[in-house]
PDB file of C-alpha atoms in Angstrom:
ATOM      1  CA  UNK Y   1      25.177 -17.449 -21.457  1.00 39.00           C
ATOM      2  CA  UNK Y   2      26.676 -17.571 -18.089  1.00 42.00           C
ATOM      3  CA  UNK Y   3      24.301 -18.127 -15.179  1.00 39.00           C
ATOM      4  CA  UNK Y   4      25.688 -15.807 -13.050  1.00 39.00           C
ATOM      5  CA  UNK Y   5      24.060 -12.968 -15.719  1.00 38.00           C
ATOM      6  CA  UNK Y   6      20.862 -13.725 -14.100  1.00 35.00           C
ATOM      7  CA  UNK Y   7      19.703 -12.427 -11.158  1.00 36.00           C
ATOM      8  CA  UNK Y   8      16.227 -13.336  -9.553  1.00 36.00           C
ATOM      9  CA  UNK Y   9      14.786 -13.051  -5.946  1.00 38.00           C
ATOM     10  CA  UNK Y  10      12.349 -15.829  -4.210  1.00 36.00           C
ATOM     11  CA  UNK Y  11       9.356 -14.644  -2.364  1.00 38.00           C
ATOM     12  CA  UNK Y  12      10.066 -14.395   1.460  1.00 38.00           C
ATOM     13  CA  UNK Y  13       7.213 -14.190   2.936  1.00 40.00           C
ATOM     14  CA  UNK Y  14       3.976 -16.412   2.224  1.00 40.00           C
ATOM     15  CA  UNK Y  15       0.617 -15.794   3.771  1.00 43.00           C
ATOM     16  CA  UNK Y  16      -2.465 -18.001   3.201  1.00 43.00           C
ATOM     17  CA  UNK Y  17      -3.613 -17.967  -0.316  1.00 47.00           C
ATOM     18  CA  UNK Y  18      -1.193 -15.487  -1.611  1.00 48.00           C
ATOM     19  CA  UNK Y  19       0.943 -15.593  -4.370  1.00 47.00           C
ATOM     20  CA  UNK Y  20       3.713 -13.010  -3.850  1.00 51.00           C
ATOM     21  CA  UNK Y  21       6.659 -12.388  -5.747  1.00 54.00           C
ATOM     22  CA  UNK Y  22       9.344  -9.939  -4.162  1.00 56.00           C
ATOM     23  CA  UNK Y  23      12.468  -7.269  -5.215  1.00 55.00           C
ATOM     24  CA  UNK Y  24      14.888  -6.275  -3.083  1.00 57.00           C
ATOM     25  CA  UNK Y  25      16.081  -2.459  -3.372  1.00 55.00           C
ATOM     26  CA  UNK Y  26      18.889  -0.544  -2.005  1.00 54.00           C
ATOM     27  CA  UNK Y  27      19.045   0.260   1.792  1.00 52.00           C
ATOM     28  CA  UNK Y  28      16.898  -2.586   2.967  1.00 51.00           C
ATOM     29  CA  UNK Y  29      13.640  -1.590   0.980  1.00 58.00           C
ATOM     30  CA  UNK Y  30      11.583  -4.874  -0.396  1.00 59.00           C
ATOM     31  CA  UNK Y  31       8.563  -4.375  -2.844  1.00 59.00           C
ATOM     32  CA  UNK Y  32       6.380  -7.071  -2.709  1.00 54.00           C
ATOM     33  CA  UNK Y  33       3.970  -7.982  -5.565  1.00 51.00           C
ATOM     34  CA  UNK Y  34       0.851 -10.209  -4.093  1.00 49.00           C
ATOM     35  CA  UNK Y  35      -2.576 -11.177  -5.172  1.00 48.00           C
ATOM     36  CA  UNK Y  36      -5.023 -12.479  -2.837  1.00 47.00           C
ATOM     37  CA  UNK Y  37      -6.904 -15.755  -3.551  1.00 47.00           C
ATOM     38  CA  UNK Y  38      -6.480 -17.915  -6.719  1.00 45.00           C
ATOM     39  CA  UNK Y  39      -9.800 -18.341  -8.852  1.00 44.00           C
ATOM     40  CA  UNK Y  40     -11.349 -14.996  -8.459  1.00 53.00           C
ATOM     41  CA  UNK Y  41     -11.130 -11.938 -10.210  1.00 61.00           C
ATOM     42  CA  UNK Y  42      -8.210 -10.844  -9.078  1.00 76.00           C
ATOM     43  CA  UNK Y  43      -6.175  -7.477  -8.331  1.00 81.00           C
ATOM     44  CA  UNK Y  44      -2.242  -7.289  -8.188  1.00 83.00           C
ATOM     45  CA  UNK Y  45      -0.934  -5.556  -4.983  1.00 80.00           C
ATOM     46  CA  UNK Y  46       2.357  -3.718  -4.246  1.00 83.00           C
ATOM     47  CA  UNK Y  47       3.445  -3.614  -0.724  1.00 80.00           C
ATOM     48  CA  UNK Y  48       6.554  -2.000   0.812  1.00 82.00           C
ATOM     49  CA  UNK Y  49       9.062  -2.653   3.219  1.00 79.00           C
ATOM     50  CA  UNK Y  50      11.830  -0.389   4.346  1.00 80.00           C
ATOM     51  CA  UNK Y  51      13.356  -2.730   7.001  1.00 78.00           C
ATOM     52  CA  UNK Y  52      14.296  -5.896   4.687  1.00 75.00           C
ATOM     53  CA  UNK Y  53      10.461  -7.071   5.320  1.00 75.00           C
ATOM     54  CA  UNK Y  54      10.431  -7.054   9.020  1.00 78.00           C
ATOM     55  CA  UNK Y  55       7.365  -4.857   8.684  1.00 80.00           C
ATOM     56  CA  UNK Y  56       5.237  -4.152   5.757  1.00 77.00           C
ATOM     57  CA  UNK Y  57       2.856  -0.880   4.854  1.00 82.00           C
ATOM     58  CA  UNK Y  58      -0.290  -1.040   3.711  1.00 84.00           C
ATOM     59  CA  UNK Y  59      -1.463  -2.870   0.252  1.00 83.00           C
ATOM     60  CA  UNK Y  60      -1.513  -0.513  -2.707  1.00 85.00           C
ATOM     61  CA  UNK Y  61      -3.619  -1.807  -5.646  1.00 87.00           C
ATOM     62  CA  UNK Y  62      -1.482  -1.222  -8.877  1.00 88.00           C
ATOM     63  CA  UNK Y  63      -3.347  -3.207 -11.215  1.00 89.00           C
ATOM     64  CA  UNK Y  64      -7.370  -4.126 -11.351  1.00 89.00           C
ATOM     65  CA  UNK Y  65      -9.055  -4.648 -14.906  1.00 91.00           C
ATOM     66  CA  UNK Y  66     -12.405  -6.107 -15.213  1.00 92.00           C
ATOM     67  CA  UNK Y  67     -10.560  -9.731 -15.805  1.00 92.00           C
ATOM     68  CA  UNK Y  68      -8.519 -11.798 -13.476  1.00 88.00           C
ATOM     69  CA  UNK Y  69      -5.456 -10.298 -12.972  1.00 88.00           C
ATOM     70  CA  UNK Y  70      -2.723 -13.147 -11.857  1.00 85.00           C
ATOM     71  CA  UNK Y  71       0.678 -14.412 -11.718  1.00 84.00           C
ATOM     72  CA  UNK Y  72       2.090 -10.896 -11.478  1.00 85.00           C
ATOM     73  CA  UNK Y  73       5.819 -10.684 -11.296  1.00 87.00           C
ATOM     74  CA  UNK Y  74       8.188  -7.515 -10.252  1.00 87.00           C
ATOM     75  CA  UNK Y  75      11.777  -6.624 -10.955  1.00 88.00           C
ATOM     76  CA  UNK Y  76      13.838  -3.761 -10.522  1.00 88.00           C
ATOM     77  CA  UNK Y  77      16.302  -2.603 -13.345  1.00 92.00           C
ATOM     78  CA  UNK Y  78      19.821  -1.230 -12.729  1.00 92.00           C
ATOM     79  CA  UNK Y  79      18.313   1.837 -13.459  1.00 92.00           C
ATOM     80  CA  UNK Y  80      15.571   1.721 -10.890  1.00 90.00           C
ATOM     81  CA  UNK Y  81      12.750   1.167 -13.418  1.00 93.00           C
ATOM     82  CA  UNK Y  82      10.236  -0.983 -11.788  1.00 91.00           C
ATOM     83  CA  UNK Y  83       8.543  -3.960 -14.155  1.00 92.00           C
ATOM     84  CA  UNK Y  84       5.655  -5.673 -13.203  1.00 92.00           C
ATOM     85  CA  UNK Y  85       4.188  -8.152 -15.413  1.00 92.00           C
ATOM     86  CA  UNK Y  86       1.062 -10.311 -15.300  1.00 92.00           C
ATOM     87  CA  UNK Y  87      -1.579 -11.878 -17.213  1.00 92.00           C
ATOM     88  CA  UNK Y  88      -5.289 -11.448 -17.457  1.00 92.00           C
ATOM     89  CA  UNK Y  89      -7.694 -14.314 -17.871  1.00 89.00           C
ATOM     90  CA  UNK Y  90     -11.370 -15.366 -17.516  1.00 88.00           C
ATOM     91  CA  UNK Y  91     -10.658 -18.618 -15.453  1.00 80.00           C
ATOM     92  CA  UNK Y  92     -13.207 -17.375 -12.821  1.00 79.00           C
ATOM     93  CA  UNK Y  93     -16.299 -17.745 -15.280  1.00 83.00           C
ATOM     94  CA  UNK Y  94     -15.277 -21.601 -14.251  1.00 83.00           C
ATOM     95  CA  UNK Y  95     -16.335 -20.846 -10.962  1.00 82.00           C
ATOM     96  CA  UNK Y  96     -19.805 -21.001  -9.975  1.00 86.00           C
ATOM     97  CA  UNK Y  97     -19.512 -17.603  -7.667  1.00 83.00           C
ATOM     98  CA  UNK Y  98     -17.934 -15.835 -10.485  1.00 82.00           C
ATOM     99  CA  UNK Y  99     -20.065 -17.246 -13.490  1.00 84.00           C
ATOM    100  CA  UNK Y 100     -22.608 -14.379 -13.028  1.00 88.00           C
ATOM    101  CA  UNK Y 101     -19.634 -11.892 -13.104  1.00 88.00           C
ATOM    102  CA  UNK Y 102     -18.487 -13.352 -16.152  1.00 87.00           C
ATOM    103  CA  UNK Y 103     -21.909 -12.918 -18.122  1.00 90.00           C
ATOM    104  CA  UNK Y 104     -21.578  -9.069 -17.906  1.00 92.00           C
ATOM    105  CA  UNK Y 105     -18.407  -8.719 -19.308  1.00 92.00           C
ATOM    106  CA  UNK Y 106     -18.769  -7.690 -23.266  1.00 95.00           C
ATOM    107  CA  UNK Y 107     -16.518  -8.696 -26.179  1.00 95.00           C
ATOM    108  CA  UNK Y 108     -15.060  -5.723 -26.380  1.00 97.00           C
ATOM    109  CA  UNK Y 109     -13.877  -5.732 -22.627  1.00 96.00           C
ATOM    110  CA  UNK Y 110     -12.429  -9.370 -22.764  1.00 94.00           C
ATOM    111  CA  UNK Y 111     -10.326  -8.324 -26.108  1.00 95.00           C
ATOM    112  CA  UNK Y 112      -9.047  -5.104 -24.675  1.00 96.00           C
ATOM    113  CA  UNK Y 113      -7.666  -6.524 -21.093  1.00 96.00           C
ATOM    114  CA  UNK Y 114      -7.400 -10.602 -22.067  1.00 95.00           C
ATOM    115  CA  UNK Y 115      -3.536 -10.919 -22.492  1.00 95.00           C
ATOM    116  CA  UNK Y 116       0.047 -10.917 -21.276  1.00 96.00           C
ATOM    117  CA  UNK Y 117       1.242  -7.544 -19.876  1.00 96.00           C
ATOM    118  CA  UNK Y 118       3.908  -5.359 -18.321  1.00 95.00           C
ATOM    119  CA  UNK Y 119       3.534  -2.101 -16.519  1.00 94.00           C
ATOM    120  CA  UNK Y 120       6.482   0.168 -15.560  1.00 96.00           C
ATOM    121  CA  UNK Y 121       7.282   2.683 -13.029  1.00 94.00           C
ATOM    122  CA  UNK Y 122      10.176   5.264 -13.302  1.00 95.00           C
ATOM    123  CA  UNK Y 123       9.484   6.800  -9.587  1.00 93.00           C
ATOM    124  CA  UNK Y 124       9.594   3.906  -7.635  1.00 89.00           C
ATOM    125  CA  UNK Y 125       6.025   2.549  -8.144  1.00 90.00           C
ATOM    126  CA  UNK Y 126       4.318   6.339  -7.073  1.00 91.00           C
ATOM    127  CA  UNK Y 127       3.035   6.237 -10.789  1.00 95.00           C
ATOM    128  CA  UNK Y 128       3.013   3.655 -13.139  1.00 95.00           C
ATOM    129  CA  UNK Y 129       2.380   4.156 -17.102  1.00 96.00           C
ATOM    130  CA  UNK Y 130      -0.048   2.620 -19.401  1.00 96.00           C
ATOM    131  CA  UNK Y 131      -0.123  -1.347 -19.394  1.00 96.00           C
ATOM    132  CA  UNK Y 132       2.296  -2.681 -22.309  1.00 96.00           C
ATOM    133  CA  UNK Y 133       0.871  -5.705 -24.028  1.00 96.00           C
ATOM    134  CA  UNK Y 134       3.366  -8.235 -24.344  1.00 96.00           C
ATOM    135  CA  UNK Y 135       3.484 -11.962 -25.574  1.00 95.00           C
ATOM    136  CA  UNK Y 136       5.189 -13.716 -22.696  1.00 92.00           C
ATOM    137  CA  UNK Y 137       3.863 -14.758 -19.239  1.00 93.00           C
ATOM    138  CA  UNK Y 138       5.843 -16.549 -16.810  1.00 91.00           C
ATOM    139  CA  UNK Y 139       4.877 -16.319 -12.799  1.00 84.00           C
ATOM    140  CA  UNK Y 140       7.849 -13.971 -12.083  1.00 84.00           C
ATOM    141  CA  UNK Y 141       8.522 -12.063 -14.625  1.00 90.00           C
ATOM    142  CA  UNK Y 142      11.121 -10.938 -16.893  1.00 94.00           C
ATOM    143  CA  UNK Y 143      14.927 -10.429 -15.454  1.00 93.00           C
ATOM    144  CA  UNK Y 144      17.929  -8.091 -16.258  1.00 94.00           C
ATOM    145  CA  UNK Y 145      20.885  -9.502 -18.059  1.00 96.00           C
ATOM    146  CA  UNK Y 146      24.143  -7.864 -16.537  1.00 94.00           C
ATOM    147  CA  UNK Y 147      24.681  -5.814 -20.133  1.00 95.00           C
ATOM    148  CA  UNK Y 148      20.864  -4.444 -19.143  1.00 95.00           C
ATOM    149  CA  UNK Y 149      19.009  -6.194 -21.572  1.00 96.00           C
ATOM    150  CA  UNK Y 150      15.403  -7.028 -20.119  1.00 96.00           C
ATOM    151  CA  UNK Y 151      14.847 -11.040 -21.099  1.00 96.00           C
ATOM    152  CA  UNK Y 152      11.277 -12.785 -20.633  1.00 96.00           C
ATOM    153  CA  UNK Y 153      10.523 -16.299 -21.329  1.00 95.00           C
ATOM    154  CA  UNK Y 154       7.283 -17.602 -20.619  1.00 95.00           C
ATOM    155  CA  UNK Y 155       4.259 -19.313 -22.443  1.00 94.00           C
ATOM    156  CA  UNK Y 156       2.993 -17.069 -25.418  1.00 92.00           C
ATOM    157  CA  UNK Y 157       0.936 -17.542 -28.528  1.00 88.00           C
ATOM    158  CA  UNK Y 158       2.931 -17.884 -32.395  1.00 88.00           C
ATOM    159  CA  UNK Y 159       0.721 -18.215 -35.110  1.00 90.00           C
ATOM    160  CA  UNK Y 160      -1.961 -19.172 -32.957  1.00 88.00           C
ATOM    161  CA  UNK Y 161      -0.366 -22.254 -30.996  1.00 93.00           C
ATOM    162  CA  UNK Y 162       0.389 -21.863 -27.602  1.00 93.00           C
ATOM    163  CA  UNK Y 163       4.389 -22.207 -27.495  1.00 95.00           C
ATOM    164  CA  UNK Y 164       7.463 -20.843 -25.076  1.00 96.00           C
ATOM    165  CA  UNK Y 165       8.549 -17.644 -26.333  1.00 95.00           C
ATOM    166  CA  UNK Y 166      11.402 -15.352 -25.423  1.00 95.00           C
ATOM    167  CA  UNK Y 167      11.298 -11.689 -25.642  1.00 96.00           C
ATOM    168  CA  UNK Y 168      13.893  -9.295 -25.272  1.00 96.00           C
ATOM    169  CA  UNK Y 169      14.049  -5.454 -24.568  1.00 95.00           C
ATOM    170  CA  UNK Y 170      16.870  -3.188 -24.804  1.00 94.00           C
ATOM    171  CA  UNK Y 171      15.982  -0.053 -23.149  1.00 87.00           C
ATOM    172  CA  UNK Y 172      14.933  -0.700 -19.957  1.00 82.00           C
TER     173      UNK Y 172
END
């Protein structure tokens, strides 16, 4: 693989207790995905800029499951589809401030929300489809190769063992 086939955008603006990832779009528009605080039941926010990151609109919550949604990444594909990736965990249970909350979660809730996910938007993030369960998880999400394929390298489980996995999508 030619290293020039990959594109990524590093986080440009970082705030205290923030874990951001950004995607640059056309005409100076920037989408910034963030999650405030680290060990708490997290939400994934989307923040928009139309002036190359000089000013930002108010955050929009795009994912808020009963679990700890964290390490989200965002990319915009060549066709304009936005992909947000994240994993949901119960890490907050080791934090005494959230132990009682963790005790309220049923086995069914854990089964439904625990894991690695991707969310798609085909209208610039105004609306989002249903979460899609994936095997990989990496803090900044997948990348799009020049030939249009989406490649997602990250940590996942195969045969009940934690390992590095690669997933590929050919349909944007």
